[in-house]
Short mmCIF file of C-alpha atoms in Angstrom, two decimals:
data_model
loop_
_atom_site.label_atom_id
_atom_site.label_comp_id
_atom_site.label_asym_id
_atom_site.label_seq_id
_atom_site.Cartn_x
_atom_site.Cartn_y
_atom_site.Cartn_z
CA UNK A 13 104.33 89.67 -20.98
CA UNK A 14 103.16 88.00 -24.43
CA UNK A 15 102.83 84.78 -25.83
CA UNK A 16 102.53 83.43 -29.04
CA UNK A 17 101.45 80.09 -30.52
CA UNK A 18 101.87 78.22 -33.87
CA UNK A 19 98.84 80.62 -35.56
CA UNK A 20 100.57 83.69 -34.39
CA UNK A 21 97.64 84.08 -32.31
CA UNK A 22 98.63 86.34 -29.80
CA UNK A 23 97.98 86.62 -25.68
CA UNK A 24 99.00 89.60 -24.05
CA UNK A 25 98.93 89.84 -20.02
CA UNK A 26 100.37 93.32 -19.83
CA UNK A 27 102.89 94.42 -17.28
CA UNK A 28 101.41 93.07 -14.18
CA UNK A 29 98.98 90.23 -15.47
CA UNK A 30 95.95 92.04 -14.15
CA UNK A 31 94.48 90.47 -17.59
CA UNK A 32 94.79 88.58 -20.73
CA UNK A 33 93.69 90.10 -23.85
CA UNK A 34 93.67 87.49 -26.76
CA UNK A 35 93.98 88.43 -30.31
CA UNK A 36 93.00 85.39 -32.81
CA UNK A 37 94.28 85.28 -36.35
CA UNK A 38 92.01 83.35 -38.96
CA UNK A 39 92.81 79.55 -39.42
CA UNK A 40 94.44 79.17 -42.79
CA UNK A 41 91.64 76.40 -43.23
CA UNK A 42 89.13 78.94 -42.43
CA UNK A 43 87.44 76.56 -39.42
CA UNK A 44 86.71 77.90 -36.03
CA UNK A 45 88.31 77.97 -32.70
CA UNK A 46 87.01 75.43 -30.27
CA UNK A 47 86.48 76.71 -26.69
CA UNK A 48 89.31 73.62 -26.02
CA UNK A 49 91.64 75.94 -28.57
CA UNK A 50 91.09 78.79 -26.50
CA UNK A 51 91.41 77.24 -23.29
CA UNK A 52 94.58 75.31 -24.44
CA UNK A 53 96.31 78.53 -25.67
CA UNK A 54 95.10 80.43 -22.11
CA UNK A 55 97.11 77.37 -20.28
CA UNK A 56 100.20 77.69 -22.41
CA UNK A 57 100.44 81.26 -21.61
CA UNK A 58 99.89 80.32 -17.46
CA UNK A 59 96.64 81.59 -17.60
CA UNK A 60 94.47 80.40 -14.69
CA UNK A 61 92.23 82.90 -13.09
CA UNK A 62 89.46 85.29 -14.11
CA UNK A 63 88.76 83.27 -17.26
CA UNK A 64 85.85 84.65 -18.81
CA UNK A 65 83.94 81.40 -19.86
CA UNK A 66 80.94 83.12 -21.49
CA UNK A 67 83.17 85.01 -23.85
CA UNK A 68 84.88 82.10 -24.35
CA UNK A 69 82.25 80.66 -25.71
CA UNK A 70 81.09 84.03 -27.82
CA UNK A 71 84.63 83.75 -29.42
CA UNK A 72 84.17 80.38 -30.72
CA UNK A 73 80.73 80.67 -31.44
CA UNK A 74 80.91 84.10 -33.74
CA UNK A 75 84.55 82.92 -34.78
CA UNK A 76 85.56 86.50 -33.66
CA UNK A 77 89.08 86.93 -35.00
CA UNK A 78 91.33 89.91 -36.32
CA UNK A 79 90.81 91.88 -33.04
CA UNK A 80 91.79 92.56 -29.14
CA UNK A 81 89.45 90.86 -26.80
CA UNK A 82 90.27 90.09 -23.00
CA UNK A 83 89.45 86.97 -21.91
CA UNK A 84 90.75 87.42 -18.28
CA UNK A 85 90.62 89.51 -15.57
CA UNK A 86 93.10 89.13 -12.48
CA UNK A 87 91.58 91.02 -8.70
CA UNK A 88 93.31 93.54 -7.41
CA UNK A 89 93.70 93.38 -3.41
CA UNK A 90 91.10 95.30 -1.46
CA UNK A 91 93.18 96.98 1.32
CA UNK A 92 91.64 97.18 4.49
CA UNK A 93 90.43 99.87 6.48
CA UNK A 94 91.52 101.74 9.58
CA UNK A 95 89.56 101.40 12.88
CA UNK A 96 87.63 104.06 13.42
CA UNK A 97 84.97 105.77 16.11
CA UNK A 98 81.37 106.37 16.03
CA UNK A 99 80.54 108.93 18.44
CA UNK A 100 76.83 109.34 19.46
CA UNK A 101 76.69 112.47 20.68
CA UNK A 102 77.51 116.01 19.11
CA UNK A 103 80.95 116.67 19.33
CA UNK A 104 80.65 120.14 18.59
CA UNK A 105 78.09 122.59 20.28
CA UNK A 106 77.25 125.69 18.18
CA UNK A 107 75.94 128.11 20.53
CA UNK A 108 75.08 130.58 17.85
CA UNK A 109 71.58 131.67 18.01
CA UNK A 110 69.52 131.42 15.36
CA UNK A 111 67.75 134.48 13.83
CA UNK A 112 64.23 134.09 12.92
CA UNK A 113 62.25 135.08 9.95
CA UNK A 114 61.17 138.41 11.51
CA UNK A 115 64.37 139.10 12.45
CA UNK A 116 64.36 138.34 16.24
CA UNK A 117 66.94 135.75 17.58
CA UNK A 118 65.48 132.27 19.15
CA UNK A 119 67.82 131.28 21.98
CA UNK A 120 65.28 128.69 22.86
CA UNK A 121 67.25 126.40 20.53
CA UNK A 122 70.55 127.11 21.52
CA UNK A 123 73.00 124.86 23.70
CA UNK A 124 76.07 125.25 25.98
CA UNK A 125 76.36 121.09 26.19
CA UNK A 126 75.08 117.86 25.63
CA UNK A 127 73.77 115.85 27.77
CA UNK A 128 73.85 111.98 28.74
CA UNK A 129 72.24 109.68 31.19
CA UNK A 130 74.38 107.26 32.86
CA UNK A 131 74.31 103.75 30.87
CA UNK A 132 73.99 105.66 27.55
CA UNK A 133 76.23 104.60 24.71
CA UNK A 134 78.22 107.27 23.62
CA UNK A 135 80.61 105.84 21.70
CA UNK A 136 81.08 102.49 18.83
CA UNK A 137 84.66 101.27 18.02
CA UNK A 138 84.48 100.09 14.23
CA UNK A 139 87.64 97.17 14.31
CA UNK A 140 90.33 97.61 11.39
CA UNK A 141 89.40 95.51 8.60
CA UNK A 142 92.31 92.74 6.77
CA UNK A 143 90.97 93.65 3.47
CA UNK A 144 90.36 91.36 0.80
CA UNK A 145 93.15 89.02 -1.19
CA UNK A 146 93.70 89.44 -5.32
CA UNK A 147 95.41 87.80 -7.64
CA UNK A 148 96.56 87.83 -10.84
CA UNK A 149 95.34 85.90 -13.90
CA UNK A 150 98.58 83.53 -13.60
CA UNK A 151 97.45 82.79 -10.17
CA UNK A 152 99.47 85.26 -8.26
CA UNK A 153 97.62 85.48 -4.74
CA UNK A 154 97.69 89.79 -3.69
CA UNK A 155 98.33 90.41 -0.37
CA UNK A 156 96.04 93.65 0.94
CA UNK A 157 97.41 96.13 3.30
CA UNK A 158 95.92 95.70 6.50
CA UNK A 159 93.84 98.20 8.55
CA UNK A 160 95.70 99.63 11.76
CA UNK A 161 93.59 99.96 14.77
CA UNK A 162 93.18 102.73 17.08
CA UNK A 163 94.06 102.98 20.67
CA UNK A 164 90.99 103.16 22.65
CA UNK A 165 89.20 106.60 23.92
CA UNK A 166 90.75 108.44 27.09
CA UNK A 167 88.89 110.68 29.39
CA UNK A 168 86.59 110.43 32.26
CA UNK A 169 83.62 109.45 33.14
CA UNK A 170 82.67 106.57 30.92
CA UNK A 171 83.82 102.79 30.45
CA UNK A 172 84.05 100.19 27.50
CA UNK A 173 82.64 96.77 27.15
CA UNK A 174 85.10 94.14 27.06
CA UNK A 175 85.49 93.86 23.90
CA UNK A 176 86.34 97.26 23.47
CA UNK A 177 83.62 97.88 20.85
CA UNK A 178 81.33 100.08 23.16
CA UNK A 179 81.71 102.75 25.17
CA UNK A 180 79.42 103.86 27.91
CA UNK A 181 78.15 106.67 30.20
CA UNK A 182 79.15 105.81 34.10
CA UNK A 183 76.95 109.15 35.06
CA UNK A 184 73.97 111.71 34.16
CA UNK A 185 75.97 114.73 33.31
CA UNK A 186 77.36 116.59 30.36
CA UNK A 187 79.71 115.32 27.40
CA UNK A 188 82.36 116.97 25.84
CA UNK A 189 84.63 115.99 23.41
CA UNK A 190 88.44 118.21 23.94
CA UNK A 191 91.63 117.39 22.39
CA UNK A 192 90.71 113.56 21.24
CA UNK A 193 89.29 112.74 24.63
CA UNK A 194 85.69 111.81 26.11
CA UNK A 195 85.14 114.12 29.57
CA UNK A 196 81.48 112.95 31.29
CA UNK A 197 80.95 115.18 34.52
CA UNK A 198 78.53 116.07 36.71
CA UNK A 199 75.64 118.54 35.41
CA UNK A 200 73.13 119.69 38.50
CA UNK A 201 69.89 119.57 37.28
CA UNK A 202 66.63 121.36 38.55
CA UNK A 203 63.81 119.57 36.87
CA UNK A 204 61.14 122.39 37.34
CA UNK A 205 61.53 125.69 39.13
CA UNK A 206 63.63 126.54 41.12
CA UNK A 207 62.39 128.31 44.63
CA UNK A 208 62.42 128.41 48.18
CA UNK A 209 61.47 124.72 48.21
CA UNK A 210 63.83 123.48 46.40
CA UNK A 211 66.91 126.07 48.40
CA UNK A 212 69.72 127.95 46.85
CA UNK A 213 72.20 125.74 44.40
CA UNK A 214 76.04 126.06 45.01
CA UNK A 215 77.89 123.28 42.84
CA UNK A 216 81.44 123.15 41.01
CA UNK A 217 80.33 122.13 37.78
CA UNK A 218 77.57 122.65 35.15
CA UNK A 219 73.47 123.49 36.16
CA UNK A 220 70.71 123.49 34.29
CA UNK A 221 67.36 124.56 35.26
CA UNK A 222 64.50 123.26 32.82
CA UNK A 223 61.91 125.69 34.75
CA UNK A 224 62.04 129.19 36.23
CA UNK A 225 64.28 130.94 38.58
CA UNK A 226 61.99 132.65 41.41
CA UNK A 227 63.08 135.77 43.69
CA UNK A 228 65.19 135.63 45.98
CA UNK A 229 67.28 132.30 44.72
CA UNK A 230 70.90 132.14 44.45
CA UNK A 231 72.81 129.92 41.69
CA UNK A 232 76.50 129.71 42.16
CA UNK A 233 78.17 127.25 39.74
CA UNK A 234 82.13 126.88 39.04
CA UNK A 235 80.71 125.80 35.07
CA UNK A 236 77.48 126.76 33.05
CA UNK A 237 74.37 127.79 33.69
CA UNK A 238 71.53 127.28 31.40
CA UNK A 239 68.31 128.46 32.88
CA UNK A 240 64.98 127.19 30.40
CA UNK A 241 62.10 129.54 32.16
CA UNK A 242 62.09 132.95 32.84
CA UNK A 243 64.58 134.53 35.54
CA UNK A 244 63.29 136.84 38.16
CA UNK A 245 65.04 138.46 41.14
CA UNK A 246 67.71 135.92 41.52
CA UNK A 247 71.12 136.33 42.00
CA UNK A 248 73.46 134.08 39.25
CA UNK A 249 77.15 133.43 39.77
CA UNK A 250 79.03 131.25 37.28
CA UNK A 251 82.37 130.37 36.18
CA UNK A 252 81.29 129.50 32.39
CA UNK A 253 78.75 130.70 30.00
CA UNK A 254 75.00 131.29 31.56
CA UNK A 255 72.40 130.78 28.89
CA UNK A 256 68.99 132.42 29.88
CA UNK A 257 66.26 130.85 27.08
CA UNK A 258 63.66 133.02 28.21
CA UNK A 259 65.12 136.32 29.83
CA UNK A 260 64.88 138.09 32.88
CA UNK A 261 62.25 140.21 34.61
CA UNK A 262 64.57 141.18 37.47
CA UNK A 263 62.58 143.46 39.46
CA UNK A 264 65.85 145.48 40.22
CA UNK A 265 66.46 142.55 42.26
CA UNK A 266 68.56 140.54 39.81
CA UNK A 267 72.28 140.09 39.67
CA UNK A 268 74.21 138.13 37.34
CA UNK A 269 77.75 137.50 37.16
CA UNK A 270 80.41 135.47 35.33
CA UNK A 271 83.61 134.92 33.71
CA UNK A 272 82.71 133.80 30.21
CA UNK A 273 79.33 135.12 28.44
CA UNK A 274 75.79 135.95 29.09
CA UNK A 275 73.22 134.80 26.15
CA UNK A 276 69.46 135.91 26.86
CA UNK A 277 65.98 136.61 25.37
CA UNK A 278 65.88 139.75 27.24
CA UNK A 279 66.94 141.58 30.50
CA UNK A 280 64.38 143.76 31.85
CA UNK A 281 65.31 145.21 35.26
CA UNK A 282 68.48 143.42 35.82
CA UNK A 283 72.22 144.02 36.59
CA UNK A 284 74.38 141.70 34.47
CA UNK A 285 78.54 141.57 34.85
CA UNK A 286 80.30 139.31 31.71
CA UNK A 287 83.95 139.26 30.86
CA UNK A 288 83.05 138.29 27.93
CA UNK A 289 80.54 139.44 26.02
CA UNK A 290 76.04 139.99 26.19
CA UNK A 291 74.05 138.77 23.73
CA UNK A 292 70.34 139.37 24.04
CA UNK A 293 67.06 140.34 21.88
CA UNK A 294 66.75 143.91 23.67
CA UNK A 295 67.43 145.63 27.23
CA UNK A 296 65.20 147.80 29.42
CA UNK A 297 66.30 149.67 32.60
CA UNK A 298 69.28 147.03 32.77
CA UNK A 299 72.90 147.90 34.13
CA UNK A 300 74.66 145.75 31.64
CA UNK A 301 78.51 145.04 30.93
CA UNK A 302 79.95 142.84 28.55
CA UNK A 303 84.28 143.98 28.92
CA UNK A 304 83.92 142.59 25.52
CA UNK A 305 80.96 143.65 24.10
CA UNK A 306 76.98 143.60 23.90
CA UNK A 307 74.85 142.70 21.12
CA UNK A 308 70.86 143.76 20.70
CA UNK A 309 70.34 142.09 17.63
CA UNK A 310 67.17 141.10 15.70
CA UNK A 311 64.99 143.77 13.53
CA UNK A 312 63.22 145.45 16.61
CA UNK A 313 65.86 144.97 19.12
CA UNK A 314 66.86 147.48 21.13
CA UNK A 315 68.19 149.01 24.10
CA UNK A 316 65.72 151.15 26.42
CA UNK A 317 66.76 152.85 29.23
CA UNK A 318 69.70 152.08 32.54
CA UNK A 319 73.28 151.46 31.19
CA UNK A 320 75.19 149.53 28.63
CA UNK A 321 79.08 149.46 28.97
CA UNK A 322 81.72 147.56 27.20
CA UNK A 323 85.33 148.11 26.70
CA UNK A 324 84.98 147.07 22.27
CA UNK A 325 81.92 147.58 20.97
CA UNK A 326 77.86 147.76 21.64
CA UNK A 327 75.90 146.80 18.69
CA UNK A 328 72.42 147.18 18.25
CA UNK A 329 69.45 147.62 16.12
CA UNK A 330 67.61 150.45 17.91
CA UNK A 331 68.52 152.79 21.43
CA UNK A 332 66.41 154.55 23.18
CA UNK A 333 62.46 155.34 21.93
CA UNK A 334 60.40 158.28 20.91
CA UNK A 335 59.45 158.69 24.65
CA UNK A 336 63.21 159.81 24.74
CA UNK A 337 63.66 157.67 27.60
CA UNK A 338 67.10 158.10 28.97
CA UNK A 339 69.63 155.94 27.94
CA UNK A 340 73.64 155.33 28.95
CA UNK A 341 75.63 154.08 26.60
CA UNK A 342 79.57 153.44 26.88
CA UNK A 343 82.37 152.06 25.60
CA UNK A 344 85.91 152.21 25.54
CA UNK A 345 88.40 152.30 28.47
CA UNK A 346 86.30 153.31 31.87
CA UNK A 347 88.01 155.30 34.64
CA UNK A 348 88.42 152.19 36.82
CA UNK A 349 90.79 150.45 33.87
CA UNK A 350 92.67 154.05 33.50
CA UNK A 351 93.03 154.60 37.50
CA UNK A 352 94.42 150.90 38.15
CA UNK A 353 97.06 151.34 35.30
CA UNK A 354 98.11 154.52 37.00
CA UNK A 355 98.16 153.03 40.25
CA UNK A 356 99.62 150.06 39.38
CA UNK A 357 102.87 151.88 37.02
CA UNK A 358 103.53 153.83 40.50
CA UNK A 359 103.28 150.98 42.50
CA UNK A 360 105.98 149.18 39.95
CA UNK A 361 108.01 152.29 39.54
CA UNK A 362 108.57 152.23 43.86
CA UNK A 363 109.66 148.58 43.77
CA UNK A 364 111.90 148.71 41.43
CA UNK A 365 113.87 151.65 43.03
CA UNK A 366 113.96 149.19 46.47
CA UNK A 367 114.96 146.25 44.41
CA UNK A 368 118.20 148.41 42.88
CA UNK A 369 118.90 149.16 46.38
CA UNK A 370 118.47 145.38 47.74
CA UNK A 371 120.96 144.28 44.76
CA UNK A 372 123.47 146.92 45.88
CA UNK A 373 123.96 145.60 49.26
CA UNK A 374 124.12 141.93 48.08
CA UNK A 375 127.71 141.77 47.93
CA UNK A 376 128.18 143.02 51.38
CA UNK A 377 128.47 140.41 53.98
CA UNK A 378 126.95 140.80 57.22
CA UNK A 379 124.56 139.71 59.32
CA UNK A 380 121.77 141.16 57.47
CA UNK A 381 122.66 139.05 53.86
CA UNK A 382 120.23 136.17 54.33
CA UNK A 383 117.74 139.07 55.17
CA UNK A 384 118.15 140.83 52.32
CA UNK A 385 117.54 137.89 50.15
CA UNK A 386 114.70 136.45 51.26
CA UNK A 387 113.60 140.39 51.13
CA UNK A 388 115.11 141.03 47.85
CA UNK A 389 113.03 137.68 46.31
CA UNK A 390 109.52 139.00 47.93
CA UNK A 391 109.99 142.14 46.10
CA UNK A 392 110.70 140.33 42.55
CA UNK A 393 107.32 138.09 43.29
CA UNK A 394 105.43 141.12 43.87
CA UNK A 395 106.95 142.72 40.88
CA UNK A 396 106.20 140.52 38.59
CA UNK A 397 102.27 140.03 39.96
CA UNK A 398 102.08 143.12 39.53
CA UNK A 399 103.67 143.32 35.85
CA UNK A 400 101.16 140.78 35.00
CA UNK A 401 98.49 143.21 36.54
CA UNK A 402 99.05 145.79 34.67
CA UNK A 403 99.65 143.73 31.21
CA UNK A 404 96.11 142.51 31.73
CA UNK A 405 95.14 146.05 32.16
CA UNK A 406 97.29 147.57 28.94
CA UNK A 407 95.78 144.75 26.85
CA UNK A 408 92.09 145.89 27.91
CA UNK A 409 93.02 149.65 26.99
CA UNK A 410 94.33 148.30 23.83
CA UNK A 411 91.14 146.62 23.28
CA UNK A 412 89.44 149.80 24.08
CA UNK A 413 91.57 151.76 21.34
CA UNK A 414 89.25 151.01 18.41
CA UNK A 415 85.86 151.05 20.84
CA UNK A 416 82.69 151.70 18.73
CA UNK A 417 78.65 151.78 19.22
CA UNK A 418 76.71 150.58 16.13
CA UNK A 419 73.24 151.26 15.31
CA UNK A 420 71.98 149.48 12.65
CA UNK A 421 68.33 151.06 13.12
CA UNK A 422 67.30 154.12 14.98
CA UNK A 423 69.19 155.84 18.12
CA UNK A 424 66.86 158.58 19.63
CA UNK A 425 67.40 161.65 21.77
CA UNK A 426 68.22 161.65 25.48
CA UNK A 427 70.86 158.62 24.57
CA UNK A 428 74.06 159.58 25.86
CA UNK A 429 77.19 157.91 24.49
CA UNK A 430 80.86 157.43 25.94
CA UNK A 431 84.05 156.73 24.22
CA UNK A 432 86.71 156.94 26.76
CA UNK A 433 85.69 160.32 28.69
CA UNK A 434 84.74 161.77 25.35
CA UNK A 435 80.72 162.13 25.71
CA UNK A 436 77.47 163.10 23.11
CA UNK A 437 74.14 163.83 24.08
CA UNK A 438 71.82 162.32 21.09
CA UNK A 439 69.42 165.56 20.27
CA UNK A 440 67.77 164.05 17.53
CA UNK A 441 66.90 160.96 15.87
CA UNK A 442 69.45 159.60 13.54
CA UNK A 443 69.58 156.29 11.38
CA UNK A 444 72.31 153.92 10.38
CA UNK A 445 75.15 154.92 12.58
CA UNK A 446 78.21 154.16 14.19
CA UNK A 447 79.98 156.40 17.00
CA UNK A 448 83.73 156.22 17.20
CA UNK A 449 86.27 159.08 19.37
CA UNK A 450 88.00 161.13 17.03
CA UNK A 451 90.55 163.55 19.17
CA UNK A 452 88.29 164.22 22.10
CA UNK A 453 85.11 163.60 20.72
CA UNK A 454 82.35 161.64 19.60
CA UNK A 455 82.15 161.33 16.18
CA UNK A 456 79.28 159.70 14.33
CA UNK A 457 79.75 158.02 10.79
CA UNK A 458 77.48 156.24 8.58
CA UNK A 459 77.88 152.38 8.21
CA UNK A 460 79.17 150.73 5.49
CA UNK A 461 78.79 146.94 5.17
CA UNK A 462 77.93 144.61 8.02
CA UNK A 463 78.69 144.63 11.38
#
């Protein structure tokens, strides 16, 4: 919009009247605009806000004519801002060790949780905000858009302050953070050792032990286990991830076990079971299997003497020693995974054949129908646990397909490696390599790139 007086002085509040920019033509009399001039031609043209009075003043002053100037600024709404959360805790746990300067890994640093103490405030609500008002220079109010707030956090184990600006811990335990959600649950701790004194822990849930594990102790958790001190001829069930920060000395007494992974210093003496995978600085004497693989890493890691299986891969930096200490070393399906499929294809194969003759006698009416339902059903069940058996089982051999050990330093003689039931007996010492089955044997090829 524009507006024009007598002097064709000319006020121009653009297409929204965010601002007035005044152009002055020179009096034919050759005097001065007043700052009443000014402010007189502002009103005519409905300017009210965002007058710039200094410049006014400047204008009449300097009798600064013959050019654009803007006199007026409107305020354009501030909108406001969505509610949001401040969470106080780390929402995401990197479990990743980290490798050292010398190239050996530091698990002392690395976490499978995080951990609160009942009362603790885990959480801050920030409110939605209304924004701020604007208006134009014609005196227009501008209405913001207002904030939306969120709904407030789900889970368990915590509760919020009435004014649903805090949340808090309602127990000493472990926090996660899964799908949007706060979980808080129990975590059994063993400040210290644990040993006869203390007795053997069995708990559905997460432990931690900030000391040692001492011979002869048995941990049995349905969660994690993170063990701080060193771990010695214990036996260690879990249904998570077990974290060991300082290894094992197992004596040939130690057994550990569970269904996610195994992350140590080192395992000396020990027999360790993971479904997933091992991850460790190096292994001595150990019986070790990660179904999805074991790493040695670090610049002098290595893996000295007992067995190392895994159905992918073993990677490590060095196997074996110039003693020529034997070593096992295999990968690839094992004859347990190849036995079970056979089994369990036979075992399909015979109930299918009674389930063909089950549906033939369906349509005969007898006695003997409802029997042969109810039998008929059993035999599907069974079936189809069984068809889920052996998918499990395929998938593993599948897995075991592209099986591979990788050294990335030295492997020495008396290592003997397994791909499947193809088998090498390492004669001398060779650099650099990885072993793959090719036909019905052992094949060794140099790397290229990482891991």
């Amino acid at each position: 919009m524009q507006y024009t007086d007598q002097y064709n002085n000319l006020i121009d509040l653009g297409e929204e009247d965010m601002e007035a920019t005044i152009y002055l033509r020179a009096k034919p009399d050759g005097n001065p605009y007043t700052i009443d001039d000014l402010k007189e031609l502002l009103r005519q043209a409905g300017v009210k806000h965002g007058v710039k009075e200094e410049l006014l003043s400047r204008i009449a002053s300097e009798n600064l004519t013959d050019r654009a100037i803007v006199v007026a600024e409107g305020k354009p709404p501030v909108d406001g801002k969505d509610g949001d959360f401040e969470f106080l805790f780390r929402t995401k746990i990197d479990s990743t060790p980290k490798v050292m300067e010398d190239g050996s890994v530091d698990y002392l640093d690395v976490d499978l949780f995080e951990k609160v103490e009942e009362g603790q405030l885990i959480a801050r609500y920030h409110k939605a905000t209304g924004g701020a008002m604007g208006y134009t220079v014609r005196g227009k109010i501008l209405l913001p858009k207002k904030g939306k707030d969120k709904p407030a956090l789900r889970g368990k184990g915590f509760h919020m302050s009435e004014d649903a600006e805090e949340y808090f811990s309602d127990l000493d335990g472990k926090i996660e953070f899964k799908n949007g959600q706060i979980y808080v649950s129990n975590v059994f701790e063993v400040s210290g050792d644990l040993d006869v004194k203390f007795g053997n822990i069995d708990f559905n849930g997460d432990v931690l032990v900030t000391g040692a594990v001492r011979s002869g102790m048995h941990i049995k958790a349905g969660g994690n286990v993170t063990i701080n001190g060193v771990v010695e001829g214990a036996i260690i069930e879990a249904g998570g991830d077990i974290l060991l920060k300082s290894g094992v000395l197992g004596n040939n007494e130690c057994e550990i076990t569970t269904k996610g992974n195994v992350i140590g210093k080192f395992f000396e003496n020990a027999k360790v079971v993971a479904s997933g995978t091992v991850n460790c600085n190096y292994l001595m004497n150990s019986d070790v299997t990660g179904h999805m693989g074991v790493i040695v890493s670090g610049k002098r890691s290595t893996i000295i003497g007992g067995v190392t299986r895994a159905q992918a891969y073993v990677k490590a930096t060095n196997i074996g020693n110039a003693s020529e200490v034997s070593t096992i070393v295999r990968v690839g399906a094992d004859d347990e995974t190849i036995t079970k499929i056979r089994e369990l294809r036979k075992q399909i194969h015979a109930l299918t054949e009674q389930i063909e003759v089950f549906e033939k006698n369906l349509h005969v009416e007898n006695d003997q129908h409802e029997k042969i339902v109810l039998a008929l059903c059993m035999k599907i069940n069974e079936r189809l646990a069984l068809s889920k058996e052996l998918q499990e089982n395929e998938e593993k051999m599948k897995l075991a397909e592209t099986a591979y050990v990788r050294i990335d330093g030295t492997i020495y003689p008396k290592v003997a490696i397994r791909i499947d039931l193809a088998n090498i007996l390492i004669s001398k010492e060779v650099s650099k390599v990885t072993f793959r089955r090719k036909d019905n044997l052992v094949a060794a090829y140099q790397n290229t790139g990482q891991a």
